[in-house]
Short mmCIF file of C-alpha atoms in Angstrom, two decimals:
data_model
loop_
_atom_site.label_atom_id
_atom_site.label_comp_id
_atom_site.label_asym_id
_atom_site.label_seq_id
_atom_site.Cartn_x
_atom_site.Cartn_y
_atom_site.Cartn_z
CA MET A 1 0.01 0.02 0.04
CA SER A 2 2.86 2.42 0.95
CA ASP A 3 4.43 1.56 -2.40
CA CYS A 4 1.27 2.66 -4.27
CA ILE A 5 1.03 5.84 -2.24
CA GLU A 6 4.67 6.68 -3.20
CA ASN A 7 4.17 6.06 -6.78
CA ILE A 8 1.07 8.43 -6.65
CA ARG A 9 2.99 11.15 -4.99
CA SER A 10 5.84 10.86 -7.55
CA ALA A 11 3.47 11.09 -10.44
CA VAL A 12 1.80 13.97 -8.95
CA ALA A 13 5.14 15.88 -8.32
CA THR A 14 6.16 15.17 -11.85
CA SER A 15 3.08 16.64 -13.31
CA ILE A 16 3.22 19.73 -11.18
CA SER A 17 6.88 20.27 -12.52
CA VAL A 18 5.97 19.89 -16.13
CA LEU A 19 3.02 22.28 -15.59
CA GLY A 20 5.23 24.79 -13.89
CA GLU A 21 7.99 24.74 -16.63
CA GLY A 22 4.92 25.40 -19.11
CA LEU A 23 3.57 28.29 -17.35
CA ALA A 24 6.96 29.76 -16.99
CA ASP A 25 7.72 29.41 -20.70
CA GLU A 26 4.43 30.98 -21.53
CA ALA A 27 4.93 33.79 -19.06
CA ASN A 28 8.50 34.37 -20.57
CA GLU A 29 6.78 34.61 -24.04
CA ILE A 30 4.40 37.04 -22.78
CA PHE A 31 6.98 39.17 -21.26
CA LEU A 32 8.98 39.30 -24.35
CA ARG A 33 6.03 40.50 -26.44
CA LEU A 34 5.35 43.33 -24.13
CA ARG A 35 8.99 44.33 -23.79
CA PRO A 36 9.47 47.55 -25.41
CA ARG A 37 11.54 47.09 -28.57
CA LYS A 38 14.35 49.46 -29.78
CA PRO A 39 13.03 51.45 -32.59
CA ARG A 40 14.41 50.59 -36.20
CA SER A 41 17.03 53.32 -37.27
CA CYS A 42 15.53 53.29 -40.56
CA TRP A 43 13.02 51.35 -42.93
CA THR A 44 14.98 52.26 -46.28
CA ARG A 45 18.61 53.59 -46.22
CA LYS A 46 18.58 57.17 -47.36
CA TRP A 47 20.81 56.66 -50.34
CA ILE A 48 18.48 53.80 -51.74
CA SER A 49 15.39 56.20 -51.23
CA ARG A 50 17.08 58.43 -53.69
CA ARG A 51 17.01 55.83 -56.36
CA THR A 52 14.41 57.60 -58.62
CA ASN A 53 16.33 60.64 -59.05
CA LEU A 54 20.05 59.40 -58.91
CA GLY A 55 20.24 55.75 -59.82
CA ALA A 56 21.60 54.44 -62.92
CA SER A 57 17.94 54.01 -64.30
CA LYS A 58 17.97 57.97 -64.37
CA LEU A 59 21.19 57.82 -66.48
CA LEU A 60 19.63 55.34 -68.92
CA GLU A 61 16.87 57.81 -69.49
CA GLU A 62 19.61 60.46 -70.54
CA LEU A 63 21.49 57.97 -72.74
CA ALA A 64 18.14 56.94 -74.64
CA THR A 65 17.75 60.56 -75.79
CA GLU A 66 21.57 61.76 -75.90
CA ASP A 67 23.92 58.80 -76.78
CA VAL A 68 21.99 55.74 -78.02
CA ASP A 69 25.34 53.71 -78.69
CA SER A 70 26.03 54.03 -74.89
CA PHE A 71 22.70 52.82 -74.03
CA ARG A 72 23.00 49.84 -76.46
CA ASN A 73 26.34 48.83 -74.96
CA HIS A 74 24.95 49.16 -71.40
CA LEU A 75 22.06 46.83 -72.03
CA ARG A 76 23.46 45.14 -75.15
CA MET A 77 20.18 46.37 -77.13
CA SER A 78 18.57 49.57 -78.18
CA GLU A 79 15.85 51.35 -76.20
CA LEU A 80 13.17 50.29 -78.77
CA LYS A 81 14.22 46.68 -78.11
CA PHE A 82 14.38 47.27 -74.34
CA GLU A 83 11.01 48.70 -74.34
CA GLU A 84 9.57 45.78 -76.42
CA LEU A 85 11.13 43.21 -74.11
CA LEU A 86 9.72 45.09 -71.08
CA LYS A 87 6.23 44.71 -72.69
CA HIS A 88 6.66 41.15 -72.71
CA VAL A 89 8.09 40.28 -69.33
CA ALA A 90 6.45 43.15 -67.13
CA PRO A 91 3.09 41.24 -66.65
CA ARG A 92 5.18 38.19 -65.41
CA ILE A 93 7.25 39.89 -62.67
CA GLN A 94 5.59 43.12 -61.60
CA LYS A 95 4.72 43.09 -57.97
CA LEU A 96 1.61 44.90 -56.39
CA ASN A 97 2.21 47.87 -53.91
CA THR A 98 1.51 47.51 -50.47
CA ARG A 99 0.75 49.84 -47.59
CA MET A 100 4.33 49.17 -46.23
CA ARG A 101 6.29 50.24 -49.22
CA MET A 102 6.09 50.64 -53.04
CA ALA A 103 7.07 47.60 -55.29
CA LEU A 104 10.29 47.81 -57.30
CA PRO A 105 9.20 48.76 -60.82
CA ALA A 106 9.69 45.98 -63.56
CA LYS A 107 11.77 48.33 -65.81
CA ILE A 108 14.43 48.47 -63.06
CA LYS A 109 14.44 44.94 -62.67
CA LEU A 110 14.88 44.33 -66.18
CA GLN A 111 17.78 47.06 -66.41
CA ILE A 112 19.79 45.30 -63.67
CA THR A 113 19.18 42.03 -65.06
CA LEU A 114 20.44 42.62 -68.50
CA ARG A 115 23.33 44.60 -67.02
CA TYR A 116 24.27 41.55 -64.88
CA LEU A 117 24.17 39.45 -68.09
CA ALA A 118 26.21 41.98 -69.98
CA THR A 119 28.88 42.37 -67.43
CA GLY A 120 28.91 39.77 -64.85
CA ASP A 121 29.38 42.40 -62.10
CA SER A 122 28.79 41.37 -58.55
CA PHE A 123 25.47 42.18 -57.04
CA SER A 124 27.16 44.67 -54.65
CA SER A 125 28.47 46.45 -57.51
CA LEU A 126 24.77 46.57 -59.07
CA GLN A 127 23.54 47.43 -55.63
CA TYR A 128 25.48 50.91 -55.76
CA LEU A 129 24.91 51.55 -59.35
CA TYR A 130 21.29 51.15 -59.40
CA ARG A 131 20.50 51.81 -55.41
CA VAL A 132 18.79 48.74 -54.82
CA PRO A 133 19.83 46.19 -52.18
CA LYS A 134 21.76 43.17 -53.13
CA CYS A 135 19.54 40.83 -51.19
CA THR A 136 16.65 42.11 -53.51
CA ILE A 137 18.84 41.76 -56.63
CA SER A 138 19.83 38.13 -55.65
CA LYS A 139 16.24 37.23 -55.46
CA PHE A 140 14.66 38.69 -58.46
CA VAL A 141 17.35 38.15 -60.94
CA PRO A 142 16.77 34.34 -61.42
CA GLU A 143 12.92 35.06 -61.67
CA MET A 144 13.46 37.66 -64.18
CA CYS A 145 15.75 35.16 -66.25
CA GLU A 146 12.77 32.76 -66.18
CA ALA A 147 10.41 35.52 -67.29
CA ILE A 148 12.85 36.42 -70.28
CA TYR A 149 13.00 32.74 -71.43
CA GLU A 150 9.06 32.29 -71.12
CA ALA A 151 8.51 35.68 -72.98
CA LEU A 152 11.00 34.75 -75.96
CA ILE A 153 10.71 30.92 -76.06
CA GLU A 154 8.91 31.15 -79.39
CA TYR A 155 12.55 32.24 -80.85
CA LEU A 156 14.01 29.08 -79.50
CA LYS A 157 11.62 26.83 -80.90
CA GLY A 158 13.43 24.61 -83.57
CA PRO A 159 11.88 23.34 -86.90
CA THR A 160 8.77 21.49 -86.59
CA SER A 161 8.25 20.16 -90.06
CA GLU A 162 10.19 18.66 -92.74
CA GLU A 163 9.79 21.79 -94.91
CA GLU A 164 11.55 23.97 -91.96
CA TRP A 165 14.36 21.49 -91.90
CA GLN A 166 14.71 21.91 -95.82
CA GLU A 167 15.14 25.39 -95.24
CA ILE A 168 17.96 25.23 -92.82
CA MET A 169 19.61 22.50 -95.23
CA GLN A 170 19.31 24.72 -98.12
CA GLY A 171 20.94 27.49 -95.92
CA PHE A 172 23.83 25.47 -95.26
CA SER A 173 24.33 24.43 -98.89
CA SER A 174 23.96 27.85 -100.31
CA ARG A 175 25.86 29.73 -97.74
CA TRP A 176 28.45 27.14 -96.22
CA ASN A 177 28.49 24.76 -99.30
CA PHE A 178 27.74 21.68 -97.01
CA PRO A 179 24.62 19.53 -98.41
CA ARG A 180 22.23 17.77 -96.42
CA CYS A 181 23.10 19.63 -93.09
CA CYS A 182 20.56 20.37 -90.61
CA GLY A 183 22.68 21.86 -87.97
CA SER A 184 26.19 22.28 -86.32
CA ILE A 185 26.16 20.73 -82.78
CA ASP A 186 28.69 21.29 -79.92
CA GLY A 187 28.74 21.20 -76.31
CA LYS A 188 30.37 24.09 -74.14
CA HIS A 189 31.29 24.41 -70.56
CA VAL A 190 29.74 27.18 -68.62
CA SER A 191 32.06 27.91 -65.61
CA ILE A 192 30.37 28.19 -62.18
CA ARG A 193 31.17 28.31 -58.44
CA CYS A 194 31.82 24.92 -57.02
CA PRO A 195 28.01 24.03 -55.77
CA SER A 196 27.79 22.86 -52.11
CA ASN A 197 27.58 19.14 -51.28
CA SER A 198 28.40 18.47 -55.12
CA GLY A 199 31.52 16.33 -54.56
CA SER A 200 33.15 15.93 -58.04
CA ASP A 201 30.05 15.89 -60.13
CA PHE A 202 30.83 19.47 -61.65
CA TYR A 203 34.48 19.40 -61.82
CA ASN A 204 35.73 19.00 -65.21
CA TYR A 205 39.16 17.94 -67.08
CA LYS A 206 40.29 21.54 -66.94
CA GLY A 207 40.37 21.81 -63.20
CA SER A 208 37.38 24.01 -62.62
CA PHE A 209 33.57 23.38 -62.08
CA SER A 210 30.87 23.72 -65.00
CA THR A 211 27.65 23.03 -66.22
CA ILE A 212 27.42 22.03 -69.92
CA LEU A 213 25.48 23.61 -72.55
CA PHE A 214 24.76 21.27 -75.52
CA ALA A 215 23.24 23.18 -78.45
CA VAL A 216 22.32 22.84 -82.23
CA VAL A 217 22.75 26.01 -84.18
CA ASP A 218 21.48 26.62 -87.79
CA ASP A 219 23.17 28.28 -90.77
CA ALA A 220 22.26 31.77 -89.56
CA TYR A 221 23.88 31.59 -86.07
CA CYS A 222 20.70 30.82 -84.32
CA PHE A 223 20.12 28.15 -81.54
CA THR A 224 17.49 25.75 -82.42
CA TYR A 225 17.95 23.34 -79.49
CA ILE A 226 19.58 23.84 -76.47
CA ASP A 227 20.07 21.34 -73.40
CA ILE A 228 21.72 23.14 -70.28
CA GLY A 229 22.57 21.45 -67.03
CA THR A 230 24.79 18.22 -67.48
CA ASN A 231 27.51 18.43 -64.86
CA GLY A 232 31.01 19.31 -66.26
CA ARG A 233 32.47 15.89 -65.82
CA VAL A 234 30.48 14.29 -68.46
CA SER A 235 32.08 13.92 -71.98
CA ASP A 236 30.46 14.97 -75.42
CA GLY A 237 29.30 11.50 -76.00
CA GLY A 238 27.75 11.29 -72.69
CA VAL A 239 26.08 14.85 -73.20
CA LEU A 240 24.87 13.74 -76.50
CA ALA A 241 23.35 10.38 -75.08
CA LYS A 242 21.70 12.01 -72.24
CA SER A 243 20.14 14.90 -74.10
CA GLY A 244 16.61 15.13 -75.45
CA PHE A 245 18.11 15.63 -78.91
CA GLN A 246 19.29 12.05 -79.16
CA GLU A 247 16.09 10.70 -77.82
CA ALA A 248 14.15 12.55 -80.49
CA ILE A 249 16.14 11.37 -83.11
CA ASP A 250 16.08 7.71 -82.14
CA ASN A 251 12.32 8.08 -81.68
CA LYS A 252 11.99 10.17 -85.04
CA LYS A 253 10.34 13.02 -83.05
CA LEU A 254 12.16 15.61 -85.24
CA LYS A 255 10.57 15.25 -88.78
CA LEU A 256 13.85 15.27 -90.19
CA PRO A 257 14.57 14.81 -94.01
CA ALA A 258 15.25 11.20 -94.92
CA ASN A 259 18.86 12.13 -95.75
CA ALA A 260 19.44 14.85 -92.96
CA LEU A 261 22.75 15.07 -90.99
CA PHE A 262 24.45 17.23 -88.47
CA VAL A 263 28.05 18.24 -88.29
CA ALA A 264 30.40 18.11 -85.17
CA ASP A 265 33.91 18.03 -84.29
CA ASP A 266 36.23 14.96 -83.67
CA GLU A 267 35.01 14.61 -80.04
CA PHE A 268 31.59 13.41 -81.02
CA PRO A 269 30.74 10.01 -82.40
CA LEU A 270 30.69 9.20 -86.13
CA ARG A 271 26.95 8.11 -87.16
CA GLU A 272 25.15 7.98 -90.08
CA TYR A 273 23.41 11.41 -89.18
CA ILE A 274 26.58 13.19 -87.43
CA MET A 275 29.49 13.75 -89.68
CA LYS A 276 32.82 14.49 -88.09
CA PRO A 277 36.33 15.07 -89.45
CA TYR A 278 38.71 12.40 -90.70
CA ASN A 279 41.74 11.93 -88.09
CA THR A 280 45.32 11.00 -88.47
CA ARG A 281 45.23 7.98 -86.17
CA SER A 282 45.28 5.53 -89.41
CA GLY A 283 47.79 7.63 -90.92
CA PRO A 284 48.47 10.65 -93.09
CA LEU A 285 45.25 12.38 -94.50
CA THR A 286 44.71 12.31 -98.32
CA ILE A 287 43.88 15.49 -100.36
CA LYS A 288 40.36 14.22 -100.52
CA GLN A 289 40.25 13.72 -96.76
CA LYS A 290 41.65 17.17 -96.16
CA VAL A 291 39.26 18.83 -98.42
CA PHE A 292 36.44 17.13 -96.66
CA ASN A 293 37.75 18.27 -93.26
CA TYR A 294 37.77 21.79 -94.61
CA ARG A 295 34.41 21.74 -95.94
CA LEU A 296 33.01 20.36 -92.73
CA SER A 297 34.90 22.76 -90.79
CA ARG A 298 33.12 25.59 -92.58
CA ALA A 299 29.81 24.43 -91.38
CA ARG A 300 31.04 23.13 -88.07
CA ARG A 301 32.47 26.63 -87.11
CA ILE A 302 29.00 28.10 -87.10
CA VAL A 303 28.25 26.80 -83.62
CA GLU A 304 31.56 27.72 -82.37
CA ASN A 305 30.92 31.41 -83.48
CA ALA A 306 27.52 31.43 -82.06
CA PHE A 307 29.01 30.55 -78.57
CA GLY A 308 31.54 33.10 -79.09
CA ILE A 309 29.08 35.83 -79.80
CA LEU A 310 26.89 34.88 -76.80
CA ALA A 311 30.03 34.99 -74.41
CA ALA A 312 31.33 38.33 -75.96
CA ARG A 313 27.67 39.93 -75.72
CA PHE A 314 27.06 38.48 -72.21
CA ARG A 315 30.31 38.80 -70.25
CA ILE A 316 28.72 36.67 -67.40
CA PHE A 317 30.15 33.71 -69.17
CA GLU A 318 33.75 34.87 -68.86
CA ARG A 319 34.12 34.27 -65.24
CA PRO A 320 32.70 31.50 -62.65
CA ILE A 321 28.89 32.42 -62.26
CA PRO A 322 28.41 32.49 -58.26
CA LEU A 323 24.95 30.92 -58.35
CA SER A 324 23.60 27.48 -57.76
CA PRO A 325 23.34 25.15 -60.94
CA ASP A 326 19.70 25.45 -61.25
CA LYS A 327 19.78 29.28 -61.37
CA VAL A 328 22.65 29.02 -63.80
CA ASP A 329 20.55 27.08 -66.10
CA SER A 330 17.97 29.86 -66.00
CA LEU A 331 20.56 32.72 -66.72
CA VAL A 332 21.90 30.57 -69.65
CA LYS A 333 18.41 29.80 -71.12
CA ALA A 334 17.74 33.64 -70.85
CA SER A 335 20.82 34.75 -72.57
CA VAL A 336 20.32 32.21 -75.39
CA ALA A 337 16.81 33.48 -75.98
CA ILE A 338 17.95 37.09 -76.08
CA HIS A 339 20.57 35.86 -78.69
CA ASN A 340 18.15 34.53 -80.83
CA TRP A 341 15.63 37.46 -80.48
CA LEU A 342 18.21 39.95 -81.40
CA ARG A 343 19.61 38.01 -84.13
CA ILE A 344 16.36 37.56 -85.72
CA THR A 345 14.60 40.80 -85.06
CA SER A 346 17.58 43.20 -85.48
CA PRO A 347 20.46 41.42 -87.50
CA GLY A 348 21.87 44.57 -88.62
CA VAL A 349 22.91 45.80 -85.13
CA TYR A 350 23.28 42.77 -83.12
CA PHE A 351 25.39 40.92 -85.89
CA TYR A 352 28.23 42.75 -87.78
CA ARG A 353 30.80 42.12 -90.21
CA GLY A 354 34.02 40.95 -88.52
CA CYS A 355 32.41 39.57 -85.50
CA VAL A 356 32.68 36.00 -86.81
CA ASP A 357 35.18 34.09 -88.53
CA GLU A 358 35.85 34.76 -92.04
CA GLU A 359 37.81 33.29 -95.09
CA ASN A 360 40.22 35.53 -97.22
CA ILE A 361 39.78 33.32 -100.38
CA ASP A 362 42.80 34.99 -102.17
CA THR A 363 45.33 34.16 -99.32
CA GLY A 364 43.71 30.79 -98.20
CA GLU A 365 43.72 32.23 -94.59
CA ILE A 366 40.82 32.16 -91.92
CA VAL A 367 40.46 35.66 -90.03
CA PRO A 368 39.20 34.77 -86.65
CA GLY A 369 36.03 36.67 -85.42
CA SER A 370 36.37 39.47 -82.97
CA TRP A 371 34.96 37.49 -80.25
CA ARG A 372 37.81 35.04 -80.43
CA ARG A 373 40.09 38.10 -79.34
CA ALA A 374 37.64 39.72 -77.12
CA VAL A 375 37.08 36.57 -75.05
CA GLN A 376 40.55 36.06 -73.24
CA ASN A 377 39.26 33.90 -70.52
CA GLU A 378 36.91 31.78 -72.70
CA GLY A 379 34.07 31.46 -70.26
CA LEU A 380 32.71 28.62 -72.60
CA VAL A 381 35.42 26.22 -73.36
CA SER A 382 35.24 22.82 -75.55
CA VAL A 383 34.27 19.79 -74.15
CA LYS A 384 36.50 16.93 -74.75
CA ASP A 385 35.40 13.44 -75.08
CA ARG A 386 37.54 10.81 -73.54
CA SER A 387 35.09 7.71 -74.05
CA GLN A 388 34.03 8.07 -77.53
CA PRO A 389 33.67 4.81 -79.72
CA ARG A 390 36.60 4.32 -81.81
CA ASN A 391 35.09 1.87 -84.47
CA PRO A 392 32.07 3.72 -85.95
CA LYS A 393 29.46 2.05 -88.00
CA LYS A 394 30.36 0.89 -91.62
CA ALA A 395 27.41 2.73 -92.93
CA ALA A 396 28.74 5.97 -91.13
CA LYS A 397 31.94 5.88 -92.95
CA GLU A 398 30.36 5.22 -95.94
CA VAL A 399 28.10 8.36 -95.63
CA ARG A 400 31.42 10.45 -95.05
CA ASP A 401 33.46 8.94 -97.82
CA LYS A 402 30.51 9.54 -100.37
CA LEU A 403 30.60 13.34 -99.26
CA ALA A 404 34.19 13.45 -99.45
CA ASP A 405 33.98 12.15 -103.04
CA TRP A 406 31.25 14.67 -103.92
CA PHE A 407 33.36 17.40 -102.53
CA MET A 408 36.24 16.49 -104.94
CA GLY A 409 33.81 16.16 -108.04
CA LYS A 410 30.68 17.72 -108.48
CA GLY A 411 30.34 19.52 -105.28
CA SER A 412 33.81 20.98 -105.40
CA VAL A 413 34.40 24.90 -104.90
CA PRO A 414 36.99 26.72 -106.60
CA TRP A 415 38.97 27.70 -103.33
CA GLN A 416 39.03 24.82 -101.60
CA LEU A 417 42.46 23.54 -102.11
CA GLN A 418 43.87 26.98 -100.92
CA PHE A 419 42.69 26.13 -97.49
CA VAL A 420 43.78 22.42 -97.45
CA ASN A 421 46.45 22.71 -94.76
CA ASP A 422 46.80 21.56 -91.27
CA LYS A 423 46.01 25.10 -89.81
CA ALA A 424 42.76 25.10 -91.68
CA VAL A 425 41.51 21.59 -91.07
#
């Protein structure tokens, strides 16, 4: 009986103790709520509140009327194109005003985002330039990139019919003297900061961290397909195999013409629909093989120049991007969308003579485009494949040999032998 009474007494004491602790915690919370708080020194810093009159956005208004070239250099587009883009993205990103504060205008958000893509400046630098807190900038820049991509996605849609593919084939045939070609393909590294908890997934063969942009480019330097997000340690063959492009070809979803093919560099596997240059593994190249390599390089350089223009226009690619991989994906997609949009809607301004590689037929020399000289650090560098198959199918070799024979016969061009040297091929 005494043991039972003792157990009851212990249980009651424990309950009272727990109840007391609960009451004490509740009383402490009430005290903290009632305690007078130290008044906040300011809601918005004074120099930020003067954004409307003194920020870079005000300077852009002056440049739009007094120095249009400087305006275009600042945002990589004219005022007319900026206003057109703003009209598309504003409904997607404009916030509502509240009783506490006014929402940041969509115009300033777009200006900051375009300047970030154009220069790669840190958020801290943009904070002082536009008088917008860097914490705010870091939040809306990825959202703006997604909005830009969604607004311009129609300029990134590839051909959807055989007739549209035929137009690209005609362009490659007439402009670059390579028949049956529907695009030039390549993969490029986009340098990024080491993602947290990623191990060696994004560590590439050059000793840096990157995510890979795989792309198909048409005869006019426009991207018809992009796949961004594969980690930097994957090879060209792996990027191609993992891309939706490979799957679409295998499942015949692209509606390609029966004899369509794509051109690529030596790092890609040789297939019936992917032509790559002859190599010297089996011995010195013949004249026919050198001519084929030259003719293929004329078409293949299109994708290199497209990447070069992209990196030269948007200097964000010149240094490691300090964002998470998913935000980098949004940034790259927005940059490619703007590239296509400006290339299609204002080619005379966005694209100029000397920007891309050119050939001097008289001397047999290739004049490098200005982007090769401007991009010193090469924010986008070539992917090297170390696992490609060394024994392509016989049918793929036959397709390449037939094209090589055609280039030496009916499909020859008068100047091709001038470029047949190790430097050109």
